[in-house]
PDB file of C-alpha atoms in Angstrom:
ATOM      1  CA  VAL A   1      90.958 -34.773 -65.745  1.00 65.00           C
ATOM      2  CA  SER A   2      89.364 -32.330 -68.131  1.00 77.00           C
ATOM      3  CA  THR A   3      87.412 -32.932 -71.313  1.00 80.00           C
ATOM      4  CA  GLN A   4      86.236 -30.601 -74.023  1.00 82.00           C
ATOM      5  CA  SER A   5      83.642 -31.378 -76.691  1.00 80.00           C
ATOM      6  CA  THR A   6      82.749 -29.452 -79.821  1.00 80.00           C
ATOM      7  CA  TRP A   7      80.068 -30.250 -82.366  1.00 77.00           C
ATOM      8  CA  GLY A   8      80.113 -29.183 -85.987  1.00 75.00           C
ATOM      9  CA  THR A   9      78.972 -30.293 -89.409  1.00 73.00           C
ATOM     10  CA  ASP A  10      82.287 -32.122 -89.863  1.00 77.00           C
ATOM     11  CA  GLY A  11      81.730 -34.256 -86.755  1.00 82.00           C
ATOM     12  CA  ILE A  12      82.171 -34.206 -83.020  1.00 87.00           C
ATOM     13  CA  THR A  13      85.598 -33.522 -81.547  1.00 89.00           C
ATOM     14  CA  ILE A  14      86.505 -34.570 -78.033  1.00 89.00           C
ATOM     15  CA  ILE A  15      89.761 -33.693 -76.299  1.00 90.00           C
ATOM     16  CA  ALA A  16      90.535 -35.302 -72.944  1.00 88.00           C
ATOM     17  CA  GLU A  17      93.540 -34.593 -70.765  1.00 88.00           C
ATOM     18  CA  LEU A  18      94.588 -37.867 -69.147  1.00 87.00           C
ATOM     19  CA  PRO A  19      97.853 -37.263 -67.279  1.00 87.00           C
ATOM     20  CA  GLY A  20      99.683 -40.408 -66.237  1.00 86.00           C
ATOM     21  CA  VAL A  21      97.592 -42.675 -68.477  1.00 87.00           C
ATOM     22  CA  SER A  22      99.217 -44.950 -71.034  1.00 87.00           C
ATOM     23  CA  GLU A  23      97.577 -45.676 -74.368  1.00 89.00           C
ATOM     24  CA  GLU A  24      97.477 -49.399 -73.541  1.00 89.00           C
ATOM     25  CA  ASP A  25      95.207 -48.695 -70.537  1.00 88.00           C
ATOM     26  CA  LEU A  26      92.812 -46.553 -72.559  1.00 90.00           C
ATOM     27  CA  LEU A  27      89.365 -47.959 -73.416  1.00 90.00           C
ATOM     28  CA  MET A  28      86.560 -46.142 -75.208  1.00 90.00           C
ATOM     29  CA  ASN A  29      82.977 -47.299 -75.558  1.00 90.00           C
ATOM     30  CA  LEU A  30      80.397 -45.427 -77.621  1.00 89.00           C
ATOM     31  CA  GLU A  31      76.933 -46.614 -76.733  1.00 87.00           C
ATOM     32  CA  GLY A  32      73.933 -44.658 -77.931  1.00 81.00           C
ATOM     33  CA  GLU A  33      74.324 -41.059 -76.836  1.00 81.00           C
ATOM     34  CA  THR A  34      77.150 -41.716 -74.363  1.00 87.00           C
ATOM     35  CA  LEU A  35      80.890 -42.058 -74.846  1.00 88.00           C
ATOM     36  CA  GLU A  36      82.695 -43.664 -71.913  1.00 90.00           C
ATOM     37  CA  ILE A  37      86.451 -43.225 -71.606  1.00 89.00           C
ATOM     38  CA  THR A  38      88.110 -45.594 -69.139  1.00 89.00           C
ATOM     39  CA  ALA A  39      91.744 -45.857 -68.070  1.00 85.00           C
ATOM     40  CA  GLY A  40      92.453 -47.915 -64.963  1.00 80.00           C
ATOM     41  CA  GLN A  41      90.334 -46.529 -62.126  1.00 81.00           C
ATOM     42  CA  PHE A  42      89.470 -43.412 -64.121  1.00 81.00           C
ATOM     43  CA  SER A  43      86.134 -43.408 -65.950  1.00 86.00           C
ATOM     44  CA  LYS A  44      84.347 -40.502 -67.593  1.00 87.00           C
ATOM     45  CA  LYS A  45      81.004 -40.537 -69.396  1.00 88.00           C
ATOM     46  CA  ILE A  46      80.359 -37.839 -71.969  1.00 86.00           C
ATOM     47  CA  ALA A  47      76.840 -37.112 -73.212  1.00 84.00           C
ATOM     48  CA  LEU A  48      76.667 -36.752 -76.986  1.00 81.00           C
ATOM     49  CA  PRO A  49      73.985 -35.642 -79.419  1.00 78.00           C
ATOM     50  CA  ARG A  50      71.752 -38.309 -80.918  1.00 73.00           C
ATOM     51  CA  SER A  51      73.583 -37.875 -84.220  1.00 75.00           C
ATOM     52  CA  ALA A  52      76.851 -39.418 -82.903  1.00 80.00           C
ATOM     53  CA  LYS A  53      77.631 -42.607 -84.851  1.00 83.00           C
ATOM     54  CA  SER A  54      81.177 -43.864 -84.482  1.00 86.00           C
ATOM     55  CA  ILE A  55      84.760 -42.944 -83.602  1.00 88.00           C
ATOM     56  CA  VAL A  56      86.502 -42.235 -86.909  1.00 90.00           C
ATOM     57  CA  GLU A  57      89.794 -40.738 -85.679  1.00 91.00           C
ATOM     58  CA  LYS A  58      91.772 -41.288 -82.502  1.00 93.00           C
ATOM     59  CA  SER A  59      95.157 -40.039 -81.369  1.00 93.00           C
ATOM     60  CA  PHE A  60      96.830 -40.130 -77.973  1.00 93.00           C
ATOM     61  CA  LYS A  61     100.035 -38.260 -77.250  1.00 92.00           C
ATOM     62  CA  ASN A  62     101.544 -36.884 -74.031  1.00 90.00           C
ATOM     63  CA  GLY A  63      98.404 -37.670 -72.032  1.00 88.00           C
ATOM     64  CA  ILE A  64      96.084 -35.874 -74.480  1.00 91.00           C
ATOM     65  CA  LEU A  65      93.384 -37.912 -76.211  1.00 91.00           C
ATOM     66  CA  HIS A  66      91.903 -36.488 -79.430  1.00 92.00           C
ATOM     67  CA  LEU A  67      88.788 -38.145 -80.831  1.00 91.00           C
ATOM     68  CA  ARG A  68      86.639 -37.314 -83.814  1.00 90.00           C
ATOM     69  CA  LEU A  69      83.254 -38.926 -84.077  1.00 89.00           C
ATOM     70  CA  ASP A  70      81.189 -39.185 -87.212  1.00 87.00           C
ATOM     71  CA  GLN A  71      77.615 -38.101 -86.967  1.00 81.00           C
ATOM     72  CA  ASP A  72      74.461 -38.728 -88.930  1.00 74.00           C
ATOM     73  CA  LEU A  73      73.038 -35.327 -89.777  1.00 65.00           C
ATOM     74  CA  LYS A  74      70.137 -36.817 -91.716  1.00 62.00           C
ATOM     75  CA  MET A  75      67.066 -36.734 -89.571  1.00 49.00           C
ATOM     76  CA  ALA A  76      63.785 -38.432 -90.277  1.00 44.00           C
ATOM     77  CA  VAL A  77      61.116 -35.790 -90.296  1.00 45.00           C
ATOM     78  CA  ASN A  78      57.452 -36.559 -89.978  1.00 47.00           C
ATOM     79  CA  LEU A  79      55.793 -33.372 -91.145  1.00 48.00           C
ATOM     80  CA  ASP A  80      52.145 -32.988 -90.548  1.00 53.00           C
ATOM     81  CA  GLU A  81      50.512 -29.764 -89.476  1.00 60.00           C
ATOM     82  CA  GLY A  82      49.972 -30.826 -85.849  1.00 60.00           C
ATOM     83  CA  ASN A  83      53.452 -32.310 -85.502  1.00 61.00           C
ATOM     84  CA  LEU A  84      55.074 -29.193 -86.959  1.00 61.00           C
ATOM     85  CA  LYS A  85      53.015 -26.806 -84.785  1.00 67.00           C
ATOM     86  CA  ASP A  86      53.675 -28.774 -81.594  1.00 69.00           C
ATOM     87  CA  GLY A  87      57.368 -29.160 -82.366  1.00 72.00           C
ATOM     88  CA  LEU A  88      57.871 -25.495 -83.189  1.00 78.00           C
ATOM     89  CA  LEU A  89      55.822 -24.291 -80.228  1.00 82.00           C
ATOM     90  CA  GLY A  90      57.695 -26.758 -77.987  1.00 80.00           C
ATOM     91  CA  LEU A  91      61.018 -25.404 -79.247  1.00 82.00           C
ATOM     92  CA  VAL A  92      59.984 -21.790 -78.685  1.00 85.00           C
ATOM     93  CA  VAL A  93      58.667 -22.501 -75.176  1.00 85.00           C
ATOM     94  CA  ALA A  94      61.817 -24.462 -74.305  1.00 84.00           C
ATOM     95  CA  LEU A  95      63.970 -21.556 -75.516  1.00 84.00           C
ATOM     96  CA  VAL A  96      61.937 -19.076 -73.469  1.00 87.00           C
ATOM     97  CA  GLU A  97      62.326 -21.354 -70.415  1.00 86.00           C
ATOM     98  CA  ILE A  98      66.085 -21.439 -70.959  1.00 84.00           C
ATOM     99  CA  ILE A  99      66.201 -17.658 -71.239  1.00 86.00           C
ATOM    100  CA  GLN A 100      64.084 -17.417 -68.085  1.00 86.00           C
ATOM    101  CA  GLU A 101      66.577 -19.609 -66.213  1.00 85.00           C
ATOM    102  CA  LEU A 102      69.425 -17.400 -67.395  1.00 84.00           C
ATOM    103  CA  LEU A 103      67.485 -14.308 -66.271  1.00 84.00           C
ATOM    104  CA  GLU A 104      66.890 -15.917 -62.871  1.00 85.00           C
ATOM    105  CA  ARG A 105      70.602 -16.634 -62.476  1.00 85.00           C
ATOM    106  CA  GLN A 106      71.451 -13.058 -63.427  1.00 86.00           C
ATOM    107  CA  ALA A 107      68.833 -11.743 -60.986  1.00 83.00           C
ATOM    108  CA  LEU A 108      70.344 -13.842 -58.182  1.00 86.00           C
ATOM    109  CA  ARG A 109      73.807 -12.485 -58.962  1.00 87.00           C
ATOM    110  CA  ARG A 110      72.481  -8.932 -58.910  1.00 87.00           C
ATOM    111  CA  MET A 111      70.620  -9.556 -55.643  1.00 87.00           C
ATOM    112  CA  GLU A 112      73.723 -11.044 -54.040  1.00 88.00           C
ATOM    113  CA  SER A 113      75.820  -8.085 -55.176  1.00 92.00           C
ATOM    114  CA  GLY A 114      73.266  -5.646 -53.720  1.00 91.00           C
ATOM    115  CA  SER A 115      72.642  -3.866 -57.028  1.00 91.00           C
ATOM    116  CA  LEU A 116      68.836  -4.288 -56.813  1.00 86.00           C
ATOM    117  CA  SER A 117      66.516  -2.412 -54.492  1.00 89.00           C
ATOM    118  CA  ASP A 118      63.815  -4.227 -52.535  1.00 88.00           C
ATOM    119  CA  SER A 119      61.121  -2.949 -54.898  1.00 91.00           C
ATOM    120  CA  GLU A 120      63.142  -4.085 -57.959  1.00 88.00           C
ATOM    121  CA  ILE A 121      63.554  -7.529 -56.392  1.00 87.00           C
ATOM    122  CA  GLU A 122      59.800  -7.669 -55.750  1.00 88.00           C
ATOM    123  CA  ARG A 123      58.920  -6.634 -59.333  1.00 90.00           C
ATOM    124  CA  LEU A 124      61.469  -9.044 -60.807  1.00 86.00           C
ATOM    125  CA  GLY A 125      60.138 -11.920 -58.703  1.00 87.00           C
ATOM    126  CA  GLU A 126      56.567 -11.174 -59.763  1.00 90.00           C
ATOM    127  CA  ALA A 127      57.529 -10.911 -63.444  1.00 89.00           C
ATOM    128  CA  LEU A 128      59.430 -14.219 -63.382  1.00 88.00           C
ATOM    129  CA  SER A 129      56.563 -15.882 -61.531  1.00 89.00           C
ATOM    130  CA  GLU A 130      54.042 -14.589 -64.082  1.00 91.00           C
ATOM    131  CA  LEU A 131      56.264 -15.835 -66.898  1.00 90.00           C
ATOM    132  CA  THR A 132      56.403 -19.302 -65.311  1.00 90.00           C
ATOM    133  CA  GLU A 133      52.608 -19.357 -64.994  1.00 92.00           C
ATOM    134  CA  ALA A 134      52.165 -18.207 -68.605  1.00 91.00           C
ATOM    135  CA  LEU A 135      54.574 -20.855 -69.916  1.00 89.00           C
ATOM    136  CA  ASP A 136      52.870 -23.576 -67.864  1.00 90.00           C
ATOM    137  CA  LYS A 137      49.489 -22.486 -69.262  1.00 92.00           C
ATOM    138  CA  ILE A 138      50.800 -22.495 -72.854  1.00 89.00           C
ATOM    139  CA  LYS A 139      52.241 -25.992 -72.348  1.00 88.00           C
ATOM    140  CA  SER A 140      49.042 -27.263 -70.760  1.00 89.00           C
ATOM    141  CA  ASP A 141      46.615 -25.609 -73.213  1.00 89.00           C
ATOM    142  CA  ASN A 142      48.557 -26.909 -76.228  1.00 86.00           C
ATOM    143  CA  ASN A 143      49.491 -30.292 -74.735  1.00 86.00           C
ATOM    144  CA  ILE A 144      53.181 -29.760 -75.547  1.00 83.00           C
ATOM    145  CA  GLU A 145      54.765 -30.749 -72.226  1.00 83.00           C
ATOM    146  CA  ASP A 146      56.463 -33.731 -73.906  1.00 79.00           C
ATOM    147  CA  ALA A 147      57.705 -31.634 -76.845  1.00 76.00           C
ATOM    148  CA  VAL A 148      59.232 -29.071 -74.462  1.00 78.00           C
ATOM    149  CA  GLN A 149      60.794 -31.789 -72.322  1.00 78.00           C
ATOM    150  CA  SER A 150      62.231 -33.428 -75.436  1.00 73.00           C
ATOM    151  CA  VAL A 151      63.970 -30.188 -76.421  1.00 71.00           C
ATOM    152  CA  ARG A 152      65.143 -29.576 -72.838  1.00 70.00           C
ATOM    153  CA  SER A 153      66.515 -33.104 -72.338  1.00 68.00           C
ATOM    154  CA  ASP A 154      68.764 -33.055 -75.407  1.00 54.00           C
ATOM    155  CA  PRO A 155      72.327 -33.660 -74.203  1.00 40.00           C
ATOM    156  CA  VAL A 156      73.644 -30.704 -76.146  1.00 47.00           C
ATOM    157  CA  SER A 157      74.118 -28.185 -73.393  1.00 41.00           C
ATOM    158  CA  TYR A 158      72.596 -24.765 -73.918  1.00 43.00           C
ATOM    159  CA  THR A 159      75.446 -23.234 -71.958  1.00 43.00           C
ATOM    160  CA  HIS A 160      77.523 -23.469 -75.138  1.00 44.00           C
ATOM    161  CA  LEU A 161      75.181 -21.436 -77.343  1.00 45.00           C
ATOM    162  CA  THR A 162      76.742 -20.018 -80.483  1.00 47.00           C
ATOM    163  CA  LEU A 163      75.930 -16.541 -81.770  1.00 46.00           C
ATOM    164  CA  PRO A 164      73.528 -17.853 -84.467  1.00 49.00           C
ATOM    165  CA  THR A 165      71.707 -19.872 -81.799  1.00 51.00           C
ATOM    166  CA  ILE A 166      71.500 -16.858 -79.497  1.00 49.00           C
ATOM    167  CA  LEU A 167      70.049 -14.851 -82.394  1.00 52.00           C
ATOM    168  CA  LEU A 168      67.533 -17.643 -83.008  1.00 55.00           C
ATOM    169  CA  VAL A 169      66.578 -17.511 -79.341  1.00 52.00           C
ATOM    170  CA  GLN A 170      66.104 -13.730 -79.558  1.00 52.00           C
ATOM    171  CA  ILE A 171      64.019 -14.057 -82.725  1.00 54.00           C
ATOM    172  CA  SER A 172      61.939 -16.788 -81.077  1.00 50.00           C
ATOM    173  CA  VAL A 173      61.288 -14.593 -78.048  1.00 48.00           C
ATOM    174  CA  VAL A 174      60.171 -11.735 -80.287  1.00 50.00           C
ATOM    175  CA  ALA A 175      57.885 -14.123 -82.175  1.00 48.00           C
ATOM    176  CA  VAL A 176      56.309 -15.293 -78.908  1.00 47.00           C
ATOM    177  CA  SER A 177      55.601 -11.710 -77.888  1.00 43.00           C
ATOM    178  CA  LEU A 178      53.813 -10.917 -81.182  1.00 44.00           C
TER     179      LEU A 178
END
Protein backbone atom coordinates (compact mmCIF):
# COMPACT_ATOMS: atom_id res chain seq x y z
CA VAL A 1 0.00 0.00 0.00
CA SER A 2 1.44 3.36 -0.92
CA THR A 3 0.34 6.84 0.04
CA GLN A 4 1.36 10.24 -1.21
CA SER A 5 0.66 13.57 0.48
CA THR A 6 1.04 17.09 -0.86
CA TRP A 7 0.42 20.35 0.95
CA GLY A 8 -0.49 23.62 -0.71
CA THR A 9 -2.45 26.79 -0.11
CA ASP A 10 -5.53 25.11 -1.61
CA GLY A 11 -5.44 22.28 0.93
CA ILE A 12 -3.83 18.94 1.58
CA THR A 13 -4.13 16.18 -1.00
CA ILE A 14 -3.68 12.54 -0.10
CA ILE A 15 -3.63 9.70 -2.60
CA ALA A 16 -3.62 6.12 -1.31
CA GLU A 17 -3.38 2.99 -3.40
CA LEU A 18 -5.57 0.35 -1.77
CA PRO A 19 -5.68 -2.68 -4.08
CA GLY A 20 -8.39 -5.19 -3.27
CA VAL A 21 -10.25 -2.82 -0.94
CA SER A 22 -13.91 -2.00 -1.48
CA GLU A 23 -15.31 1.43 -0.71
CA GLU A 24 -17.71 -0.09 1.84
CA ASP A 25 -14.75 -1.33 3.93
CA LEU A 26 -13.01 2.05 3.88
CA LEU A 27 -12.96 4.13 7.09
CA MET A 28 -11.18 7.43 7.61
CA ASN A 29 -10.64 9.21 10.90
CA LEU A 30 -9.04 12.65 11.15
CA GLU A 31 -7.99 13.33 14.70
CA GLY A 32 -5.74 16.27 15.45
CA GLU A 33 -2.65 16.00 13.28
CA THR A 34 -3.24 12.38 12.22
CA LEU A 35 -5.38 10.87 9.49
CA GLU A 36 -6.02 7.15 9.90
CA ILE A 37 -7.21 5.15 6.90
CA THR A 38 -8.58 1.71 7.75
CA ALA A 39 -9.89 -1.03 5.48
CA GLY A 40 -10.30 -4.47 7.03
CA GLN A 41 -6.97 -5.49 8.55
CA PHE A 42 -5.15 -2.66 6.77
CA SER A 43 -4.54 0.52 8.78
CA LYS A 44 -2.31 3.45 7.92
CA LYS A 45 -1.70 6.60 9.96
CA ILE A 46 -0.58 9.71 8.12
CA ALA A 47 0.95 12.65 9.98
CA LEU A 48 -0.48 15.98 8.88
CA PRO A 49 0.41 19.60 9.56
CA ARG A 50 -1.34 21.33 12.44
CA SER A 51 -3.38 23.30 9.92
CA ALA A 52 -5.39 20.23 8.75
CA LYS A 53 -9.08 20.74 9.57
CA SER A 54 -11.44 18.39 7.77
CA ILE A 55 -11.91 16.11 4.76
CA VAL A 56 -13.70 18.20 2.13
CA GLU A 57 -13.44 15.90 -0.91
CA LYS A 58 -13.24 12.13 -1.20
CA SER A 59 -13.25 9.81 -4.19
CA PHE A 60 -12.46 6.12 -4.47
CA LYS A 61 -12.12 4.38 -7.81
CA ASN A 62 -10.22 1.26 -8.90
CA GLY A 63 -8.48 0.94 -5.53
CA ILE A 64 -7.24 4.55 -5.54
CA LEU A 65 -8.41 6.85 -2.75
CA HIS A 66 -8.19 10.62 -3.37
CA LEU A 67 -8.73 12.93 -0.41
CA ARG A 68 -8.56 16.69 -0.10
CA LEU A 69 -8.41 18.19 3.34
CA ASP A 70 -9.17 21.77 4.19
CA GLN A 71 -6.64 23.58 6.29
CA ASP A 72 -6.65 26.63 8.50
CA LEU A 73 -3.83 28.83 7.28
CA LYS A 74 -4.59 31.53 9.84
CA MET A 75 -2.15 31.26 12.67
CA ALA A 76 -2.33 33.07 15.96
CA VAL A 77 0.86 35.01 16.36
CA ASN A 78 2.05 36.36 19.66
CA LEU A 79 4.66 38.90 18.67
CA ASP A 80 6.85 40.28 21.33
CA GLU A 81 10.54 40.94 20.90
CA GLY A 82 11.68 37.92 22.92
CA ASN A 83 9.17 35.57 21.30
CA LEU A 84 10.14 36.73 17.81
CA LYS A 85 13.90 36.47 18.50
CA ASP A 86 13.62 33.01 20.06
CA GLY A 87 11.32 31.75 17.31
CA LEU A 88 13.50 33.06 14.50
CA LEU A 89 16.72 31.86 16.11
CA GLY A 90 15.07 28.48 16.80
CA LEU A 91 14.04 28.23 13.15
CA VAL A 92 17.51 29.11 11.89
CA VAL A 93 19.21 26.64 14.26
CA ALA A 94 16.73 23.91 13.31
CA LEU A 95 17.42 24.55 9.62
CA VAL A 96 21.18 24.41 10.20
CA GLU A 97 20.71 21.12 12.11
CA ILE A 98 18.72 19.71 9.19
CA ILE A 99 21.42 20.78 6.75
CA GLN A 100 24.03 19.23 9.04
CA GLU A 101 22.14 15.92 9.00
CA LEU A 102 22.00 16.03 5.21
CA LEU A 103 25.75 16.76 5.10
CA GLU A 104 26.39 13.83 7.44
CA ARG A 105 24.39 11.51 5.19
CA GLN A 106 26.29 12.72 2.14
CA ALA A 107 29.60 12.27 3.97
CA LEU A 108 28.66 8.68 4.86
CA ARG A 109 27.79 7.96 1.23
CA ARG A 110 31.11 9.40 0.10
CA MET A 111 33.00 7.42 2.75
CA GLU A 112 31.25 4.21 1.75
CA SER A 113 32.03 4.82 -1.91
CA GLY A 114 35.71 5.43 -1.08
CA SER A 115 35.78 8.93 -2.58
CA LEU A 116 37.25 10.52 0.59
CA SER A 117 40.80 10.15 1.82
CA ASP A 118 41.54 9.41 5.47
CA SER A 119 42.60 13.01 6.08
CA GLU A 120 39.39 14.32 4.43
CA ILE A 121 37.32 12.00 6.62
CA GLU A 122 39.18 13.27 9.69
CA ARG A 123 38.67 16.95 8.76
CA LEU A 124 35.01 16.37 7.91
CA GLY A 125 34.40 14.58 11.21
CA GLU A 126 36.05 17.40 13.15
CA ALA A 127 34.09 20.08 11.28
CA LEU A 128 30.75 18.32 11.87
CA SER A 129 31.63 17.78 15.52
CA GLU A 130 32.53 21.46 15.94
CA LEU A 131 29.27 22.44 14.27
CA THR A 132 27.31 20.23 16.69
CA GLU A 133 29.10 21.81 19.65
CA ALA A 134 28.47 25.33 18.31
CA LEU A 135 24.77 24.63 17.75
CA ASP A 136 24.42 23.10 21.23
CA LYS A 137 26.09 26.19 22.73
CA ILE A 138 23.80 28.56 20.78
CA LYS A 139 20.74 26.61 21.95
CA SER A 140 21.94 26.55 25.54
CA ASP A 141 23.12 30.19 25.70
CA ASN A 142 19.84 31.46 24.22
CA ASN A 143 17.55 28.95 25.96
CA ILE A 144 15.94 27.95 22.66
CA GLU A 145 16.05 24.15 22.96
CA ASP A 146 12.23 24.03 23.04
CA ALA A 147 11.89 26.38 20.04
CA VAL A 148 14.29 24.23 17.99
CA GLN A 149 12.54 21.03 19.04
CA SER A 150 9.19 22.55 18.11
CA VAL A 151 10.42 23.28 14.59
CA ARG A 152 12.06 19.84 14.30
CA SER A 153 9.00 17.92 15.54
CA ASP A 154 6.59 19.41 13.00
CA PRO A 155 5.11 16.50 11.02
CA VAL A 156 5.86 18.18 7.72
CA SER A 157 8.87 16.23 6.58
CA TYR A 158 11.91 18.22 5.52
CA THR A 159 12.73 15.53 2.99
CA HIS A 160 10.13 17.13 0.71
CA LEU A 161 11.68 20.61 0.65
CA THR A 162 10.58 22.81 -2.23
CA LEU A 163 12.98 25.10 -4.07
CA PRO A 164 11.77 28.23 -2.20
CA THR A 165 12.30 26.42 1.10
CA ILE A 166 15.78 25.29 0.06
CA LEU A 167 16.58 28.91 -0.85
CA LEU A 168 15.28 30.00 2.56
CA VAL A 169 17.54 27.42 4.19
CA GLN A 170 20.53 28.73 2.20
CA ILE A 171 19.71 32.33 3.11
CA SER A 172 19.33 31.33 6.76
CA VAL A 173 22.72 29.62 6.74
CA VAL A 174 24.33 32.72 5.25
CA ALA A 175 22.64 34.86 7.89
CA VAL A 176 23.99 32.62 10.66
CA SER A 177 27.51 32.96 9.31
CA LEU A 178 27.35 36.78 9.28
